[in-house]
């Protein structure tokens, strides 16, 4: 437990807060101990910060609330929090004559009644993964035809949207990246209280969160971060007074600030006071003192700053005490229901809206209704709002993003985009690109889609640093000559960082292994890249290809246009089309199957090499199929193989800096492994030279080796040098300007060495390296130059200067320049 701050420490921190200085954790801890006149000064400073934020938001003097109904989908939970009365056991529910879950009819009846009373939000609250603890929960789900609680929640959210028009706010506890990706299309916002970052309260027996697996602070922070990566407007907060000390409380506030700054996705922070409840392990604990509560709100407001929306539930204090919460910096009352009780705090009824409005007015503020998603996100739309719920939001929102006065929700259809593909926007994809860097034509949401660049820069400061290796270079080389595929990590790192004579020896060994494995032939495939859309909401920080649908450079090809290009390629001698595109939220659910069918119907013998693991996950989210079933259906549609792109660096620390919202490492592995298991070979890739370091390169190749040992499904490895010219993460001063020649030689050579005996083919990218660079890599272990491409929009938009197509004669000339024969191959390295 931390020591109580002294009065001198409190006043010193208070003086800094009053003049707007940035606070650190010790200073915030001191302010949390403020009392008397010091506390009054603290709350006054916090109120000024709040008021400035409301002015900047364009709604000075407006305090908001969300008119809602509270839908307790199930009171079962796998956790055992020591202060909770919401959760019940199957036995308790049965004795009370209740089912394990609310039925669809019960859920819809609550929502309909709420809509009639003017509610706009349907708050879905439930325990964490009850089926993991209670067989009765799994049995109920099985009887109703749902795989999981979250699958049931998703289905009910759709019905609420369609049949009542209320906007679901989903609060199901801990979720994975994949689960949130699946739920985003049915819910404008989601939430989960962080509560506390105190590991003591989680790990020590008898403390509030002991025995509750979902209360692990690291797990809950990961949920908040994943929500940010997926651009989900997310409600979170801290629970004050559950046994944490002041330092732990301050650390929780700073953790919330870090996530908020990094992703911009924290739409509100709830500061909730603990209230003891009978029949709980903490029934004898004291309720949080009002002054301590005021200090927690004020410090939260000051630390999070004027842009934050800070909420305090008005039913957890007496109505007269709400005045003190406003004076401490609150600008939102959260959800208030005219219909349903607060099922988490049933002993504390909601204040009437008239009384809350009068009290708010007496403090000099106007009380205004909002939607479950806060105004800033309503105004921005994508990527925060999925197009499948944007019409539902628009039906209830004013131009400034608040709720329309006296609006009554009505059901609207919810569906995957239909009507098939349509050609949208620019189709002159082969026009010249400014290789000096794109500025005027970059995506219109450039300023906010990537998160806070200062936070990204801070995170990148550690990923780009390598500690190097202390092993002897010649010893490492000899070890590689003896058993290249099983080199130790330290020997591998020594050779990956080699320079001068040692690097030349590494390249010599790699070239010898290449000759031993595949001979002297340089192979290529005659193919065409079809980037069928550049509309994407993911917000990868390295990508200059992606556009919003409304941007001037946005395009989407129709199915006929895709088929036309495939047929044209076939007529020119191509045997493969490689299709990839942005993660467009308005693609139909069957889009990926339709694309493959369009090509195969027009050109039956064309090999379709298509869809990155990220696109597969997007298809899984849209169709509701498992990864395995999606891939089987794609194979049955005519898909022949998958590109192993979207790998970047298979290290989540690097991935989150580089991509923000792209799938986690474990999911990339699951997709490619499953593809191999269902008979779909894939390539493997690594994009390097940005915010990574050589240790990451070695680790990445180890991951690929393990997958290949298990499945044997990789046809090749393709090192992809980072093209920095127009990349947002480079323009923001975060990433390096791509790899050096030394880096390129080392990566290609070490790929040949470390993957020896596993992956036969190492490809080098002429698009990214040019003719001279390609020749150098072909003498450092590579044996393949990829395809003719005919166009390659992604690298071109990033600023590649080496063109987007090569003729067969040009590829032959690359090999001839180093005295090597050039031979056409198929996608899977058969002889043509």
CSV table of N, CA and C in Angstrom, one decimal, residues 266-366:
chain,number,residue,atom,x,y,z
A,266,UNK,N,-11.7,6.0,-26.9
A,266,UNK,CA,-12.4,6.1,-25.6
A,266,UNK,C,-13.4,7.2,-25.7
A,267,UNK,N,-14.6,6.9,-25.8
A,267,UNK,CA,-15.6,7.9,-26.0
A,267,UNK,C,-16.1,8.5,-24.7
A,268,UNK,N,-15.9,7.8,-23.6
A,268,UNK,CA,-16.2,8.4,-22.3
A,268,UNK,C,-15.6,7.6,-21.2
A,269,UNK,N,-15.3,8.2,-20.1
A,269,UNK,CA,-14.7,7.5,-19.0
A,269,UNK,C,-15.6,7.7,-17.8
A,270,UNK,N,-16.1,6.6,-17.3
A,270,UNK,CA,-17.0,6.6,-16.1
A,270,UNK,C,-16.2,6.6,-14.8
A,271,UNK,N,-16.4,7.5,-14.0
A,271,UNK,CA,-15.8,7.4,-12.6
A,271,UNK,C,-16.9,7.0,-11.7
A,272,UNK,N,-16.9,5.7,-11.3
A,272,UNK,CA,-18.0,5.1,-10.5
A,272,UNK,C,-17.5,4.9,-9.1
A,273,UNK,N,-18.4,5.3,-8.1
A,273,UNK,CA,-18.1,5.1,-6.7
A,273,UNK,C,-18.6,3.8,-6.2
A,274,UNK,N,-17.8,3.1,-5.4
A,274,UNK,CA,-18.2,1.9,-4.8
A,274,UNK,C,-19.3,2.1,-3.7
A,275,UNK,N,-20.3,1.2,-3.8
A,275,UNK,CA,-21.3,1.2,-2.7
A,275,UNK,C,-21.5,-0.2,-2.3
A,276,UNK,N,-21.3,-0.4,-1.0
A,276,UNK,CA,-21.4,-1.8,-0.4
A,276,UNK,C,-22.8,-2.3,-0.6
A,277,UNK,N,-22.9,-3.6,-0.8
A,277,UNK,CA,-24.2,-4.3,-1.0
A,277,UNK,C,-24.3,-5.5,-0.1
A,278,UNK,N,-25.5,-5.7,0.4
A,278,UNK,CA,-25.7,-6.9,1.3
A,278,UNK,C,-25.5,-8.1,0.6
A,279,UNK,N,-25.2,-9.2,1.3
A,279,UNK,CA,-25.0,-10.5,0.8
A,279,UNK,C,-23.8,-10.6,-0.2
A,280,UNK,N,-22.8,-9.7,0.0
A,280,UNK,CA,-21.6,-9.8,-0.8
A,280,UNK,C,-20.4,-9.9,0.1
A,281,UNK,N,-19.3,-10.3,-0.4
A,281,UNK,CA,-18.1,-10.5,0.4
A,281,UNK,C,-17.6,-9.1,1.0
A,282,UNK,N,-18.0,-8.0,0.3
A,282,UNK,CA,-17.5,-6.7,0.7
A,282,UNK,C,-18.7,-5.9,1.3
A,283,UNK,N,-19.7,-6.6,1.9
A,283,UNK,CA,-20.8,-5.9,2.5
A,283,UNK,C,-20.5,-5.0,3.7
A,284,UNK,N,-19.3,-5.3,4.3
A,284,UNK,CA,-18.9,-4.5,5.5
A,284,UNK,C,-18.0,-3.4,5.1
A,285,UNK,N,-17.6,-3.3,3.8
A,285,UNK,CA,-16.7,-2.2,3.4
A,285,UNK,C,-17.4,-0.9,3.4
A,286,UNK,N,-16.7,0.2,3.6
A,286,UNK,CA,-17.3,1.5,3.6
A,286,UNK,C,-17.6,2.0,2.2
A,287,UNK,N,-18.7,2.7,2.0
A,287,UNK,CA,-19.0,3.3,0.8
A,287,UNK,C,-17.9,4.4,0.6
A,288,UNK,N,-17.7,4.7,-0.7
A,288,UNK,CA,-16.7,5.8,-1.0
A,288,UNK,C,-17.2,7.1,-0.5
A,289,UNK,N,-16.3,7.8,0.3
A,289,UNK,CA,-16.6,9.1,0.8
A,289,UNK,C,-16.8,10.1,-0.3
A,290,UNK,N,-17.8,11.0,-0.2
A,290,UNK,CA,-18.1,12.0,-1.3
A,290,UNK,C,-16.9,12.8,-1.6
A,291,UNK,N,-16.1,13.3,-0.7
A,291,UNK,CA,-14.9,14.1,-1.0
A,291,UNK,C,-13.9,13.3,-1.8
A,292,UNK,N,-13.7,12.1,-1.4
A,292,UNK,CA,-12.8,11.2,-2.1
A,292,UNK,C,-13.3,11.0,-3.5
A,293,UNK,N,-14.6,10.9,-3.7
A,293,UNK,CA,-15.2,10.7,-5.0
A,293,UNK,C,-14.9,12.0,-5.8
A,294,UNK,N,-15.2,13.1,-5.2
A,294,UNK,CA,-15.0,14.4,-6.0
A,294,UNK,C,-13.5,14.5,-6.4
A,295,UNK,N,-12.6,14.1,-5.6
A,295,UNK,CA,-11.2,14.2,-5.9
A,295,UNK,C,-10.9,13.3,-7.1
A,296,UNK,N,-11.4,12.1,-7.1
A,296,UNK,CA,-11.2,11.1,-8.2
A,296,UNK,C,-11.7,11.6,-9.5
A,297,UNK,N,-12.9,12.3,-9.5
A,297,UNK,CA,-13.5,12.8,-10.7
A,297,UNK,C,-12.6,14.0,-11.2
A,298,UNK,N,-12.2,14.9,-10.3
A,298,UNK,CA,-11.4,16.0,-10.7
A,298,UNK,C,-10.1,15.6,-11.3
A,299,UNK,N,-9.4,14.7,-10.6
A,299,UNK,CA,-8.1,14.2,-11.2
A,299,UNK,C,-8.3,13.5,-12.5
A,300,UNK,N,-9.3,12.7,-12.6
A,300,UNK,CA,-9.6,12.1,-13.9
A,300,UNK,C,-9.8,13.2,-15.0
A,301,UNK,N,-10.6,14.2,-14.7
A,301,UNK,CA,-10.8,15.2,-15.7
A,301,UNK,C,-9.5,16.0,-16.1
A,302,UNK,N,-8.7,16.3,-15.1
A,302,UNK,CA,-7.4,17.1,-15.3
A,302,UNK,C,-6.4,16.2,-16.1
A,303,UNK,N,-6.3,14.9,-15.7
A,303,UNK,CA,-5.3,14.1,-16.4
A,303,UNK,C,-5.8,13.7,-17.8
A,304,UNK,N,-7.1,13.5,-18.0
A,304,UNK,CA,-7.5,13.1,-19.4
A,304,UNK,C,-7.7,14.3,-20.3
A,305,UNK,N,-7.9,15.5,-19.7
A,305,UNK,CA,-7.9,16.7,-20.5
A,305,UNK,C,-9.3,17.1,-21.0
A,306,UNK,N,-9.3,18.2,-21.7
A,306,UNK,CA,-10.6,18.8,-22.1
A,306,UNK,C,-11.4,18.0,-23.1
A,307,UNK,N,-10.7,17.2,-23.9
A,307,UNK,CA,-11.4,16.5,-25.0
A,307,UNK,C,-12.2,15.3,-24.4
A,308,UNK,N,-11.8,14.8,-23.2
A,308,UNK,CA,-12.4,13.6,-22.7
A,308,UNK,C,-13.9,13.9,-22.2
A,309,UNK,N,-14.7,12.9,-22.3
A,309,UNK,CA,-16.1,13.0,-21.7
A,309,UNK,C,-16.0,12.2,-20.4
A,310,UNK,N,-16.3,12.8,-19.3
A,310,UNK,CA,-16.2,12.2,-18.0
A,310,UNK,C,-17.6,12.1,-17.4
A,311,UNK,N,-17.9,10.9,-17.1
A,311,UNK,CA,-19.3,10.5,-16.6
A,311,UNK,C,-19.3,10.1,-15.2
A,312,UNK,N,-20.4,10.5,-14.5
A,312,UNK,CA,-20.6,9.9,-13.1
A,312,UNK,C,-22.1,9.5,-13.1
A,313,UNK,N,-22.4,8.3,-12.6
A,313,UNK,CA,-23.8,7.9,-12.6
A,313,UNK,C,-24.5,8.7,-11.5
A,314,UNK,N,-25.7,9.3,-11.9
A,314,UNK,CA,-26.4,10.2,-11.0
A,314,UNK,C,-27.2,9.4,-9.9
A,315,UNK,N,-27.3,8.1,-10.1
A,315,UNK,CA,-28.1,7.4,-9.1
A,315,UNK,C,-27.3,6.8,-8.0
A,316,UNK,N,-26.0,6.9,-8.0
A,316,UNK,CA,-25.1,6.4,-7.0
A,316,UNK,C,-24.7,7.3,-5.9
A,317,UNK,N,-25.2,8.6,-6.0
A,317,UNK,CA,-25.2,9.5,-4.9
A,317,UNK,C,-26.6,10.1,-4.7
A,318,UNK,N,-26.8,10.8,-3.6
A,318,UNK,CA,-28.1,11.5,-3.5
A,318,UNK,C,-28.1,12.6,-4.5
A,319,UNK,N,-29.4,13.0,-4.9
A,319,UNK,CA,-29.5,13.9,-6.0
A,319,UNK,C,-28.8,15.2,-5.7
A,320,UNK,N,-28.9,15.7,-4.5
A,320,UNK,CA,-28.3,17.0,-4.1
A,320,UNK,C,-26.8,16.9,-4.3
A,321,UNK,N,-26.2,15.7,-4.1
A,321,UNK,CA,-24.8,15.5,-4.2
A,321,UNK,C,-24.3,15.5,-5.7
A,322,UNK,N,-25.2,15.4,-6.6
A,322,UNK,CA,-24.9,15.5,-8.0
A,322,UNK,C,-24.3,16.8,-8.4
A,323,UNK,N,-24.7,17.9,-7.6
A,323,UNK,CA,-24.1,19.2,-7.8
A,323,UNK,C,-22.6,19.1,-7.6
A,324,UNK,N,-22.1,18.4,-6.6
A,324,UNK,CA,-20.7,18.3,-6.3
A,324,UNK,C,-20.0,17.6,-7.5
A,325,UNK,N,-20.6,16.7,-8.1
A,325,UNK,CA,-20.0,15.9,-9.2
A,325,UNK,C,-19.8,16.8,-10.4
A,326,UNK,N,-20.8,17.7,-10.7
A,326,UNK,CA,-20.7,18.6,-11.8
A,326,UNK,C,-19.6,19.6,-11.5
A,327,UNK,N,-19.5,20.1,-10.3
A,327,UNK,CA,-18.5,21.0,-9.9
A,327,UNK,C,-17.1,20.4,-10.0
A,328,UNK,N,-17.0,19.1,-10.0
A,328,UNK,CA,-15.7,18.4,-10.1
A,328,UNK,C,-15.3,18.1,-11.5
A,329,UNK,N,-16.1,18.4,-12.5
A,329,UNK,CA,-15.6,18.2,-13.9
A,329,UNK,C,-16.4,17.3,-14.7
A,330,UNK,N,-17.5,16.7,-14.2
A,330,UNK,CA,-18.4,15.8,-15.0
A,330,UNK,C,-19.0,16.6,-16.1
A,331,UNK,N,-19.2,16.0,-17.3
A,331,UNK,CA,-20.0,16.6,-18.4
A,331,UNK,C,-21.0,15.6,-19.0
A,332,UNK,N,-21.2,14.5,-18.3
A,332,UNK,CA,-22.1,13.5,-18.8
A,332,UNK,C,-22.7,12.7,-17.7
A,333,UNK,N,-24.0,12.4,-17.7
A,333,UNK,CA,-24.6,11.6,-16.6
A,333,UNK,C,-24.8,10.1,-17.0
A,334,UNK,N,-24.4,9.8,-18.2
A,334,UNK,CA,-24.5,8.4,-18.7
A,334,UNK,C,-25.9,8.0,-19.0
A,335,UNK,N,-26.2,6.8,-19.0
A,335,UNK,CA,-27.5,6.3,-19.3
A,335,UNK,C,-28.5,6.5,-18.1
A,336,UNK,N,-29.7,7.0,-18.5
A,336,UNK,CA,-30.7,7.2,-17.5
A,336,UNK,C,-32.0,6.6,-18.1
A,337,UNK,N,-32.7,5.8,-17.3
A,337,UNK,CA,-33.8,5.0,-17.9
A,337,UNK,C,-35.1,5.4,-17.2
A,338,UNK,N,-36.1,5.7,-18.0
A,338,UNK,CA,-37.5,6.0,-17.4
A,338,UNK,C,-38.2,4.7,-17.2
A,339,UNK,N,-37.6,3.5,-17.6
A,339,UNK,CA,-38.3,2.2,-17.6
A,339,UNK,C,-37.7,1.2,-16.8
A,340,UNK,N,-36.4,0.9,-17.0
A,340,UNK,CA,-35.8,-0.2,-16.3
A,340,UNK,C,-34.9,0.3,-15.2
A,341,UNK,N,-34.7,-0.5,-14.1
A,341,UNK,CA,-33.8,-0.2,-13.0
A,341,UNK,C,-32.4,-0.4,-13.5
A,342,UNK,N,-31.5,0.1,-12.6
A,342,UNK,CA,-30.1,-0.2,-12.8
A,342,UNK,C,-29.8,-1.5,-12.2
A,343,UNK,N,-29.8,-2.6,-13.1
A,343,UNK,CA,-29.7,-3.9,-12.6
A,343,UNK,C,-28.4,-4.3,-11.8
A,344,UNK,N,-27.4,-3.5,-12.1
A,344,UNK,CA,-26.1,-3.7,-11.3
A,344,UNK,C,-26.2,-3.0,-9.9
A,345,UNK,N,-27.0,-2.0,-9.8
A,345,UNK,CA,-27.2,-1.3,-8.5
A,345,UNK,C,-28.7,-1.1,-8.3
A,346,UNK,N,-29.4,-2.2,-8.1
A,346,UNK,CA,-30.9,-2.1,-8.1
A,346,UNK,C,-31.5,-1.4,-6.9
A,347,UNK,N,-30.6,-1.2,-5.9
A,347,UNK,CA,-31.1,-0.4,-4.7
A,347,UNK,C,-31.0,1.0,-4.9
A,348,UNK,N,-30.5,1.5,-6.0
A,348,UNK,CA,-30.3,2.9,-6.3
A,348,UNK,C,-31.1,3.3,-7.5
A,349,UNK,N,-32.4,3.8,-7.4
A,349,UNK,CA,-33.2,4.1,-8.5
A,349,UNK,C,-32.7,5.3,-9.3
A,350,UNK,N,-33.0,5.4,-10.6
A,350,UNK,CA,-32.6,6.6,-11.3
A,350,UNK,C,-33.4,7.8,-10.9
A,351,UNK,N,-32.7,9.0,-10.9
A,351,UNK,CA,-33.5,10.2,-10.6
A,351,UNK,C,-34.4,10.5,-11.8
A,352,UNK,N,-35.5,11.1,-11.6
A,352,UNK,CA,-36.4,11.5,-12.7
A,352,UNK,C,-35.6,12.5,-13.6
A,353,UNK,N,-35.9,12.4,-14.9
A,353,UNK,CA,-35.3,13.3,-15.8
A,353,UNK,C,-35.6,14.8,-15.5
A,354,UNK,N,-36.8,15.1,-15.0
A,354,UNK,CA,-37.2,16.4,-14.7
A,354,UNK,C,-36.3,16.9,-13.5
A,355,UNK,N,-36.1,16.1,-12.5
A,355,UNK,CA,-35.3,16.6,-11.4
A,355,UNK,C,-33.8,16.7,-11.8
A,356,UNK,N,-33.3,15.8,-12.6
A,356,UNK,CA,-32.0,15.8,-13.0
A,356,UNK,C,-31.7,17.1,-13.9
A,357,UNK,N,-32.7,17.4,-14.8
A,357,UNK,CA,-32.6,18.5,-15.6
A,357,UNK,C,-32.6,19.8,-14.8
A,358,UNK,N,-33.5,19.9,-13.8
A,358,UNK,CA,-33.5,21.1,-12.9
A,358,UNK,C,-32.2,21.2,-12.1
A,359,UNK,N,-31.7,20.2,-11.6
A,359,UNK,CA,-30.4,20.3,-10.9
A,359,UNK,C,-29.3,20.7,-11.8
A,360,UNK,N,-29.3,20.1,-13.0
A,360,UNK,CA,-28.2,20.5,-14.0
A,360,UNK,C,-28.4,22.0,-14.3
A,361,UNK,N,-29.6,22.5,-14.5
A,361,UNK,CA,-29.8,23.9,-14.8
A,361,UNK,C,-29.4,24.8,-13.7
A,362,UNK,N,-29.6,24.3,-12.5
A,362,UNK,CA,-29.3,25.2,-11.3
A,362,UNK,C,-27.8,25.4,-11.2
A,363,UNK,N,-27.0,24.5,-11.8
A,363,UNK,CA,-25.6,24.6,-11.9
A,363,UNK,C,-25.1,25.4,-13.1
A,364,UNK,N,-26.0,25.9,-13.9
A,364,UNK,CA,-25.6,26.7,-15.0
A,364,UNK,C,-25.5,25.9,-16.3
A,365,UNK,N,-26.0,24.7,-16.4
A,365,UNK,CA,-25.8,23.8,-17.6
A,365,UNK,C,-27.2,23.4,-18.2
A,366,UNK,N,-27.2,23.2,-19.5
A,366,UNK,CA,-28.3,22.6,-20.2
A,366,UNK,C,-28.2,21.1,-20.3
